[in-house]
Coordinates of C-alpha atoms in Angstrom, one line a residue:
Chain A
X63 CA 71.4 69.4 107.8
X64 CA 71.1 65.5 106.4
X65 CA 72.8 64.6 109.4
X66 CA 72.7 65.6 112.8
X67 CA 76.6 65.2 113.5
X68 CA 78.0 64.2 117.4
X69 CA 80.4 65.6 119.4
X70 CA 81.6 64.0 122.2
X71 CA 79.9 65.7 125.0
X72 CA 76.7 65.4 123.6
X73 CA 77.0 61.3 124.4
X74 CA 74.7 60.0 127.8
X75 CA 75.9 56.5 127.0
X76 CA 77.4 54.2 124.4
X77 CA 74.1 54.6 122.1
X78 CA 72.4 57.4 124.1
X79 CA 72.6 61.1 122.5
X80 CA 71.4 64.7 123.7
X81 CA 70.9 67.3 121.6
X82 CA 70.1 70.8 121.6
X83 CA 70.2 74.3 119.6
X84 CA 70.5 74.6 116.3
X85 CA 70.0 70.3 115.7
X86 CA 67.6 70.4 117.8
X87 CA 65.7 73.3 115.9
X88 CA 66.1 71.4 112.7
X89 CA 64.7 68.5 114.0
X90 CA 61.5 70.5 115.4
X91 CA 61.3 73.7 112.6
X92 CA 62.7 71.5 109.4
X93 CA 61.7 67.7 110.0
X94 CA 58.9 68.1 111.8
X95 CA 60.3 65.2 113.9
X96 CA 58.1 63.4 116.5
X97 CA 59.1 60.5 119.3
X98 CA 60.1 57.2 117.6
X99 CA 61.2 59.1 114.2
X100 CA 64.9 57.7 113.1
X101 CA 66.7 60.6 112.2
X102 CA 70.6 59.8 110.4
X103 CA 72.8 60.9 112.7
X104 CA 76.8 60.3 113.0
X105 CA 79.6 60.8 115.7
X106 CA 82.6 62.9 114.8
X107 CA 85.5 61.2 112.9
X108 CA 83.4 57.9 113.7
X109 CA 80.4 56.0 112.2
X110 CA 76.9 56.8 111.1
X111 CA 73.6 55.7 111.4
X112 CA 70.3 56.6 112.7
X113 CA 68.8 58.0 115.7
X114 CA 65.6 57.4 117.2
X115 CA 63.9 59.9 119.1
X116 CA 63.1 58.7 123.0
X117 CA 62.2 61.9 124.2
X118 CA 61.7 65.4 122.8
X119 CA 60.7 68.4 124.6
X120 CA 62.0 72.2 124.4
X121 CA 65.5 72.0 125.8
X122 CA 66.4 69.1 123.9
X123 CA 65.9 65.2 122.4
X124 CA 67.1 62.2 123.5
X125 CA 68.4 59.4 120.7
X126 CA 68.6 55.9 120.8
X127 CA 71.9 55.6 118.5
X128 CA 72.5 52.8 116.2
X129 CA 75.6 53.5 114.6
X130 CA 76.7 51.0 112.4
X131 CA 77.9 52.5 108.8
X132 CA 80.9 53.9 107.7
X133 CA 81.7 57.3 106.4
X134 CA 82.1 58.3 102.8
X135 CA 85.6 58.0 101.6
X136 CA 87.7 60.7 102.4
X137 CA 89.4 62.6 99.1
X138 CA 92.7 61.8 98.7
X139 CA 93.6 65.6 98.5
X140 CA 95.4 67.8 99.9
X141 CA 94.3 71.5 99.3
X142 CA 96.1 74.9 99.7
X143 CA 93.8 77.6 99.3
X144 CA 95.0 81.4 99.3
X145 CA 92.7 82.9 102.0
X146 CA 90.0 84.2 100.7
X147 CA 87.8 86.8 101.2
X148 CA 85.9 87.1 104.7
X149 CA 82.4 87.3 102.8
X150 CA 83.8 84.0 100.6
X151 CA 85.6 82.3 103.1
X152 CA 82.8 80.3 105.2
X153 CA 81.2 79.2 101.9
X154 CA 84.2 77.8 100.5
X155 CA 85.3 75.7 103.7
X156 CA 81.5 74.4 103.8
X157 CA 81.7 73.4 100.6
X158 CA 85.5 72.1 100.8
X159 CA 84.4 70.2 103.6
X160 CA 81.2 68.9 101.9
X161 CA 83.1 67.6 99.2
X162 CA 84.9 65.3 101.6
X163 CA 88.4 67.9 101.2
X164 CA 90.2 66.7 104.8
X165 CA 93.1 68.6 104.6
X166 CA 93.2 72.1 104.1
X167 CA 95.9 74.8 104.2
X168 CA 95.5 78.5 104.5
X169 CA 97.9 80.5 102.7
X170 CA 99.0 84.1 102.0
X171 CA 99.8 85.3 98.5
X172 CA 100.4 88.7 97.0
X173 CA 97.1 89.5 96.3
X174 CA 95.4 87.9 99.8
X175 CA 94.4 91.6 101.7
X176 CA 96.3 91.7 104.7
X177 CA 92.8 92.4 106.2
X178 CA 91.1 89.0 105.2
X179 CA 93.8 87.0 107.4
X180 CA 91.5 89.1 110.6
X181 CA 87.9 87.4 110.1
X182 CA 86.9 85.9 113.5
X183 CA 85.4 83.0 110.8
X184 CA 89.1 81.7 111.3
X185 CA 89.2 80.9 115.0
X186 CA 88.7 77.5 115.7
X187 CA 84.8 77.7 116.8
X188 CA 83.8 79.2 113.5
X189 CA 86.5 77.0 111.1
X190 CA 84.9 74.1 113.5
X191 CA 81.1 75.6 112.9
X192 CA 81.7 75.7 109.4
X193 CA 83.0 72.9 108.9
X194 CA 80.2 70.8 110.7
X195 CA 77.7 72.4 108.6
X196 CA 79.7 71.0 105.5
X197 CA 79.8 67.4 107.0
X198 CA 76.1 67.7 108.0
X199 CA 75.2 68.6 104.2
X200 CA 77.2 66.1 103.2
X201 CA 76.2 63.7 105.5
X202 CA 79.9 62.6 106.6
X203 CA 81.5 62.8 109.9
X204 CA 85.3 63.2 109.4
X205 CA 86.7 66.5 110.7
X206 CA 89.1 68.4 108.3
X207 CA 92.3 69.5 109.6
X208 CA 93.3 73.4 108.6
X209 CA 96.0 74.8 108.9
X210 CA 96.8 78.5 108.5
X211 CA 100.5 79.5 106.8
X212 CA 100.4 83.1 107.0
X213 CA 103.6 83.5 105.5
X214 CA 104.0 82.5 101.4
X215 CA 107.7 81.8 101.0
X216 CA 108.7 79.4 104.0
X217 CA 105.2 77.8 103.4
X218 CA 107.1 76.9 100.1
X219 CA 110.4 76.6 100.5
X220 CA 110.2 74.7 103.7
X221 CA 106.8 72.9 103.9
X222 CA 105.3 72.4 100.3
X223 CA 108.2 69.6 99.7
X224 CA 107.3 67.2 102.3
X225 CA 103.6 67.7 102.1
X226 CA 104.1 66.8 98.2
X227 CA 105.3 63.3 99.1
X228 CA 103.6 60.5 97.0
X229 CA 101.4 63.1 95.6
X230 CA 100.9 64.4 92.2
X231 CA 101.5 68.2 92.8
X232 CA 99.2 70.7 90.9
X233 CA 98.4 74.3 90.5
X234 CA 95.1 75.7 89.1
X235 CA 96.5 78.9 86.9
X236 CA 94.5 80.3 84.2
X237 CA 96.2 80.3 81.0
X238 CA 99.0 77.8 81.2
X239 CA 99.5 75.2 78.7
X240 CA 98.3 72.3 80.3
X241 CA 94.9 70.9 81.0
X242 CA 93.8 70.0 84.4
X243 CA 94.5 66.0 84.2
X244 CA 90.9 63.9 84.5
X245 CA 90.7 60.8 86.9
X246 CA 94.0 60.8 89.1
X247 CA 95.0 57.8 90.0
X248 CA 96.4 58.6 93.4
X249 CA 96.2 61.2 96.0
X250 CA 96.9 65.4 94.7
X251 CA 98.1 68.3 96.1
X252 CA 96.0 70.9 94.5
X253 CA 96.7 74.7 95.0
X254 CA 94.3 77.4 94.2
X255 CA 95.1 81.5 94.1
X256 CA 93.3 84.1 95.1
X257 CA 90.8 86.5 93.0
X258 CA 93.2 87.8 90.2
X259 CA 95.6 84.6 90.6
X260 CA 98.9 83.6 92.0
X261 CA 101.1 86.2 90.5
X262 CA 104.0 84.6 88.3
X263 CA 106.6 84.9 90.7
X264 CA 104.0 82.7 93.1
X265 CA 103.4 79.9 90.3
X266 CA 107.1 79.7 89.7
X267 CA 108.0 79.1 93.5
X268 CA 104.9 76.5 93.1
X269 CA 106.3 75.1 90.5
X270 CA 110.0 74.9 91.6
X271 CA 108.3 72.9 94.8
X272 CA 106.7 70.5 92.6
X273 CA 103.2 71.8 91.6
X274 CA 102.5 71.8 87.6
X275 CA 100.5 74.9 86.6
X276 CA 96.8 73.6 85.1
X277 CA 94.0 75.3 83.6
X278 CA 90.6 74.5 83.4
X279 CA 89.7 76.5 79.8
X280 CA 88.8 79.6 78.7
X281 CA 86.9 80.7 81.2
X282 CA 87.8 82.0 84.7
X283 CA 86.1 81.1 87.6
X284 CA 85.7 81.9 90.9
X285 CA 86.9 80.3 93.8
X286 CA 83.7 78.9 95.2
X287 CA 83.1 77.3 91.8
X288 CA 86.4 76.4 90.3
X289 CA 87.2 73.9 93.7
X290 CA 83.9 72.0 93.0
X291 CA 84.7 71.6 89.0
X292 CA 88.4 71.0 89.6
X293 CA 87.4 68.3 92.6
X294 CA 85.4 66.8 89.9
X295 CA 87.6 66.5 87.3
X296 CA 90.3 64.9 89.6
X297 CA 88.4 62.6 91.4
X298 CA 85.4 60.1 90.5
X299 CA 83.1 61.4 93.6
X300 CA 80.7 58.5 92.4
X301 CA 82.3 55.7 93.9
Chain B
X7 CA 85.0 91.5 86.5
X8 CA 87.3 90.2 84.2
X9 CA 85.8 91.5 80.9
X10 CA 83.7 94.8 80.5
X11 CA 80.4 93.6 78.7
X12 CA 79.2 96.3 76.2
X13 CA 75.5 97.0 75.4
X14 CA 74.7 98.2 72.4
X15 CA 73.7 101.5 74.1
X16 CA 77.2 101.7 75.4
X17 CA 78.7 101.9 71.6
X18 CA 79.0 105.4 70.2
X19 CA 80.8 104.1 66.8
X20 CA 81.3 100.6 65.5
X21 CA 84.7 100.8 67.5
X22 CA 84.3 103.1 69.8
X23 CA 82.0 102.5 73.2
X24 CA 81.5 104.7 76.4
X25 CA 81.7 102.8 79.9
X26 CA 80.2 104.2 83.1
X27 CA 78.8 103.5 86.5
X28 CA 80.2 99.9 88.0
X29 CA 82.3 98.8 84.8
X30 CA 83.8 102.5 85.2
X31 CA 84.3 102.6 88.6
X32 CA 86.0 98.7 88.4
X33 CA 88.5 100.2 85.6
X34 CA 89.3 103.3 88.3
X35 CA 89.3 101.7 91.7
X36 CA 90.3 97.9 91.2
X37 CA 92.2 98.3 88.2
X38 CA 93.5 102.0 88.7
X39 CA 93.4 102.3 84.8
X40 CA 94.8 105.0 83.1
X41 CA 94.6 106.7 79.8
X42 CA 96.7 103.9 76.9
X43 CA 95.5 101.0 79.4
X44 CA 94.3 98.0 77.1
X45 CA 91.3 96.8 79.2
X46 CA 89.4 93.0 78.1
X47 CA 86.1 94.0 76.5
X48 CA 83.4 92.1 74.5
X49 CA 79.9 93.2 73.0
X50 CA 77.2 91.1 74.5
X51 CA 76.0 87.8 72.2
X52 CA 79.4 89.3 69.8
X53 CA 83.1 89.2 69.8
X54 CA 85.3 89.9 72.5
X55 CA 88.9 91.6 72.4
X56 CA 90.4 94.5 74.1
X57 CA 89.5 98.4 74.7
X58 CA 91.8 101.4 74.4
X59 CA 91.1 103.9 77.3
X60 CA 91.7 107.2 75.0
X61 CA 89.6 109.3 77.3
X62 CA 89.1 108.9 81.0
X63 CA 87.0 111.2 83.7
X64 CA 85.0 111.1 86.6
X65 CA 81.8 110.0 84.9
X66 CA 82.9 108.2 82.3
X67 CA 85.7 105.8 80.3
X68 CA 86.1 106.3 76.2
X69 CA 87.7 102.6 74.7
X70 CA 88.8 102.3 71.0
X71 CA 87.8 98.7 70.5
X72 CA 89.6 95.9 69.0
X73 CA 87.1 93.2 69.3
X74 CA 89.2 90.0 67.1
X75 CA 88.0 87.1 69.5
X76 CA 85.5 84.3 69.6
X77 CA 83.1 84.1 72.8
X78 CA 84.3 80.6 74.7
X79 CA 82.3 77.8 73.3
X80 CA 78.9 77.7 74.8
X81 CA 78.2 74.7 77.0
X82 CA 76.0 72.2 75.0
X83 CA 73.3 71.9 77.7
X84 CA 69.9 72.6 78.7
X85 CA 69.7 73.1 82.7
X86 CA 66.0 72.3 84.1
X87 CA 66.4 73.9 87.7
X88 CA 63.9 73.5 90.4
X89 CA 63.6 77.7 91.7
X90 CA 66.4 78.1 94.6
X91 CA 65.7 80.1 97.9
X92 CA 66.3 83.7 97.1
X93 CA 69.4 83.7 99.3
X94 CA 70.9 81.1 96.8
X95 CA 69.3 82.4 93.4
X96 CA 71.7 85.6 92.6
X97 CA 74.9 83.2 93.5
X98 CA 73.3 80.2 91.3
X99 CA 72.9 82.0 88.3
X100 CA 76.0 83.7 88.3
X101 CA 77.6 80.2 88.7
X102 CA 75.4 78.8 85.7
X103 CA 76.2 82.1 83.9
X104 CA 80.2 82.0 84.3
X105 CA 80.0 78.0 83.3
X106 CA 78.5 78.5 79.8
X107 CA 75.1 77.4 80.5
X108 CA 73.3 79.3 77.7
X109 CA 69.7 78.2 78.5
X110 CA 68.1 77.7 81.7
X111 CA 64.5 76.1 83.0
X112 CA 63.3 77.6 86.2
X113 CA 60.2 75.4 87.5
X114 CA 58.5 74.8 90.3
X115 CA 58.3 71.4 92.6
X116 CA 56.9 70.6 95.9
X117 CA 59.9 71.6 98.0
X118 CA 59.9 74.8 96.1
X119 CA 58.5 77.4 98.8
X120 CA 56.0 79.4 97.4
X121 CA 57.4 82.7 98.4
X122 CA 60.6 81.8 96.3
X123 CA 59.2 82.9 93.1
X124 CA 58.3 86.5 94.9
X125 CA 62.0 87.4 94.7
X126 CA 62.7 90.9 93.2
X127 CA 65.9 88.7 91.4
X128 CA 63.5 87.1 89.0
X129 CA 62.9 90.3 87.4
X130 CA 64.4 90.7 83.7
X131 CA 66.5 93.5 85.3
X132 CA 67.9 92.2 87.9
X133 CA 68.5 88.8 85.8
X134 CA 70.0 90.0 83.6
X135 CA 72.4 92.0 85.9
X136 CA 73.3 88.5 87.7
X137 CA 74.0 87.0 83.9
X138 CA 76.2 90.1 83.1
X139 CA 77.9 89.3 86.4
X140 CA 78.4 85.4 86.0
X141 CA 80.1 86.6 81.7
X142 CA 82.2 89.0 82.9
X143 CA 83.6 87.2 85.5
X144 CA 84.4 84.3 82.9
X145 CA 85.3 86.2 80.1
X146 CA 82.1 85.4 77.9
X147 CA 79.4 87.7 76.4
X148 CA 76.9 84.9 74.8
X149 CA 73.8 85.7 76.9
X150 CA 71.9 82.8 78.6
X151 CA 68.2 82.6 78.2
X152 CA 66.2 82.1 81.2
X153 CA 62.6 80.6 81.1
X154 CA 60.0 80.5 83.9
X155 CA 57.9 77.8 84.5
X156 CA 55.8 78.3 87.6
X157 CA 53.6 74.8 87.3
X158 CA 55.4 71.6 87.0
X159 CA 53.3 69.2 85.5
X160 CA 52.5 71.0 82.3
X161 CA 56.5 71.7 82.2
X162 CA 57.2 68.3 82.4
X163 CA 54.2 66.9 80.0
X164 CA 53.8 69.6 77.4
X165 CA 57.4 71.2 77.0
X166 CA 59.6 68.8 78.3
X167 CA 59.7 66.2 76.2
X168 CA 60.1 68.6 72.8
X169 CA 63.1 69.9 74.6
X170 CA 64.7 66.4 74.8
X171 CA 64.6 66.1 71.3
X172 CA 68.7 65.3 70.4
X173 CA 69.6 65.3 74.0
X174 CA 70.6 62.9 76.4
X175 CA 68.0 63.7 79.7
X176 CA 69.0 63.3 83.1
X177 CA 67.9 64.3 86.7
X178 CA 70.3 64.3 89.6
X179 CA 68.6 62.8 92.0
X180 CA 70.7 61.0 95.4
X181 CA 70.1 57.4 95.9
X182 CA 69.2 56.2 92.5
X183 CA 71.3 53.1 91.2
X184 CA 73.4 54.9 88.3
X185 CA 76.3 57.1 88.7
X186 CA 76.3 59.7 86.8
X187 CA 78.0 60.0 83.0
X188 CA 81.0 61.6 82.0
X189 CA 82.5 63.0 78.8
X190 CA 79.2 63.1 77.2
X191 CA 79.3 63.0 73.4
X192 CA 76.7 65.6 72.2
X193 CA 74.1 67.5 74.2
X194 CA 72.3 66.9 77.2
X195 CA 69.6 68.2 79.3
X196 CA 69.8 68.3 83.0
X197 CA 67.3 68.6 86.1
X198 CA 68.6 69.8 89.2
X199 CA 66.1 69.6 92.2
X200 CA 65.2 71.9 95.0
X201 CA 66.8 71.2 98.8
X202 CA 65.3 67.9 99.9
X203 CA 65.1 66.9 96.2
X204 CA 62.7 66.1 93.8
X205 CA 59.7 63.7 95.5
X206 CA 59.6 60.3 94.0
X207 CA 56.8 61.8 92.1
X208 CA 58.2 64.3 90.6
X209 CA 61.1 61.9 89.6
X210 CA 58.4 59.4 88.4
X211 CA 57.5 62.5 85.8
X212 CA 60.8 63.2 84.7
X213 CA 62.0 59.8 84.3
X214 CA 58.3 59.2 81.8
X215 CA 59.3 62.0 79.6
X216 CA 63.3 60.7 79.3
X217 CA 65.2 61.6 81.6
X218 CA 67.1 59.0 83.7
X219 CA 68.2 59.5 87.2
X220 CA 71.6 59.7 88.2
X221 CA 73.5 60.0 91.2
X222 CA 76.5 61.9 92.6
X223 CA 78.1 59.7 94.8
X224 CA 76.8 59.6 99.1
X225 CA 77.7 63.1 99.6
X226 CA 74.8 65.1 99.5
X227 CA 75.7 68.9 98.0
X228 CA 73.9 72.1 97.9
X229 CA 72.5 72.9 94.5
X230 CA 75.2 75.7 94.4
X231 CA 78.0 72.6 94.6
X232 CA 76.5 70.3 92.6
X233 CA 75.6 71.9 89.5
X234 CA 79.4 72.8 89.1
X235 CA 80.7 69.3 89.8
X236 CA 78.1 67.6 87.7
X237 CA 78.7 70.5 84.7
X238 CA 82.2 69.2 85.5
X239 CA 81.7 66.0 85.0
X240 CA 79.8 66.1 82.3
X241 CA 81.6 67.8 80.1
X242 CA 85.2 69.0 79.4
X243 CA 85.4 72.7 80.5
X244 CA 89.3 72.8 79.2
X245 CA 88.8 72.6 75.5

């Protein structure tokens, strides 16, 4: 946790914070935090800053907020993601949502188990736990929206279109012709497959909507990995 | 597993080899192979191609090989990495493995727990189980090499700077002024820090013996994220 990040309810006043559980564990356990430490702290979909510690005691701290920067950028992408595996699944929207990924849809594909669409990680307390911990890493306070399209074909036909709007439409397939373009110069709509792939029926649909199949070289990679390298290679995350 | 890697002890001819145990079972049970199946194959630090299932049982797989391939190019880089939690460590060097990193630093530094390096994972077994895992799940059988350096400041004095020799040095390291490089023309060696970084210290060190200090932007990533999207950056996976 770089940043301790604020909902709502945990706001006494304007620039007066409570917090409790798992922040206020870190603060204790991790940062060995005393009264009058500055901690950096951040409200949900709102600025950052610090926090200074007023009070502390078992149940919970009290901060003295000054909030007065702005979140990291947001990347201009749109990502659909074939559900993945339960055990994969938390990692990768942490890490999508670390990477400042605000918009994320969930969709089915021949080779998505008809069992992974019935991890509890996808009701909204865990997507919205998960998703926390990503900004916290990150330090970043902008909530990602996801959406879950259980079904491939209308997700395609009916949706993909609109979504693609004034943005270059891609999809990550291994073996296709076409390199993964470096440095966009505008916002993407980037789909990834499942373990194994899209299967070529699936990239053609992708295609037909829009999408141009990209590969990333010779070797394959997994999900968890091949988001972070292809974020990198579409967008400069240094500025 | 998208390649069976074959030991030497798994060969029985110069074009024939025997597969059991997990390879076997992942032909049977994901694949549902059967006898005239072409399955990818490559022998380890050798070529890769395909093998021939002519004989198939319980205990084990018989594959005529055709090994005609190249291994992908290896990755051109030296990656000094402070020693992740055990949790991480498996996941980490399966990552580094399935990216092409062929040789990899282990050492310690102050945010390094000490109990880190009592994981069973460090063992050359169980390494080089994880590097089998991170190859076959790229397609690549060019074994990295894994050093372990338990003491930092003779790392960083003694071997350090001999390893720099011909390469362009760098340590990731959040807040410094310089983002970091991309399409890098030759090779490069790169030190990735523990959780909570390298201390200014330790930076001080590795900055003396050449390496300069980049950053990746205001997001702050796991050591799991950012070794792909700086690998990413750095050089051009798709050729």
């Amino acid at each position: 946790m770089n940043l301790a990040l604020l909902h709502d309810e945990d706001l006494v006043a304007a620039d007066r914070a409570l917090i409790r559980g798992r922040r206020l564990q870190h603060l204790q356990s991790v940062l060995k935090s005393a009264i009058g430490d500055r901690v950096p702290v951040g409200r949900i979909n709102g600025p950052m800053g610090t926090g200074e510690i007023v009070r502390l005691d078992d149940d919970e701290a009290e901060l003295q907020l000054t909030l007065d920067q702005p979140a990291p950028p947001p990347l201009p992408l749109t990502l659909v993601l074939a559900m993945p595996r339960p055990k994969m699944f938390r990692r990768i929207i942490q890490t999508c949502a670390a990477l400042g990924v605000k918009d994320i849809w969930l969709i089915n594909s021949y080779k998505v188990e008809k069992s992974f669409w019935q991890t509890p990680w996808l009701s909204e307390p865990h997507l919205r736990e998960n998703l926390t911990l990503g900004l916290e890493q990150a330090r970043d306070t902008a909530m990602p929206q996801v959406h879950v399209r259980k079904l491939f074909k209308p997700f395609v036909e009916d949706e993909l279109p609109g979504l693609l709007e004034g943005k270059q439409g891609l999809v990550a397939h291994p073996g296709t012709a076409t390199p993964c373009p470096t440095h966009l110069p505008g916002p993407a709509l980037l789909c990834v497959g499942p373990e194994g792939g899209f299967t070529p029926y699936e990239v053609g649909k992708l295609e037909e909507a829009g999408c141009q199949g990209v590969h990333l070289g010779p070797r394959i990679l997994r999900v968890e990995t091949a988001v972070p390298v292809l974020i990198s290679r579409l967008f400069d995350l240094c500025t």
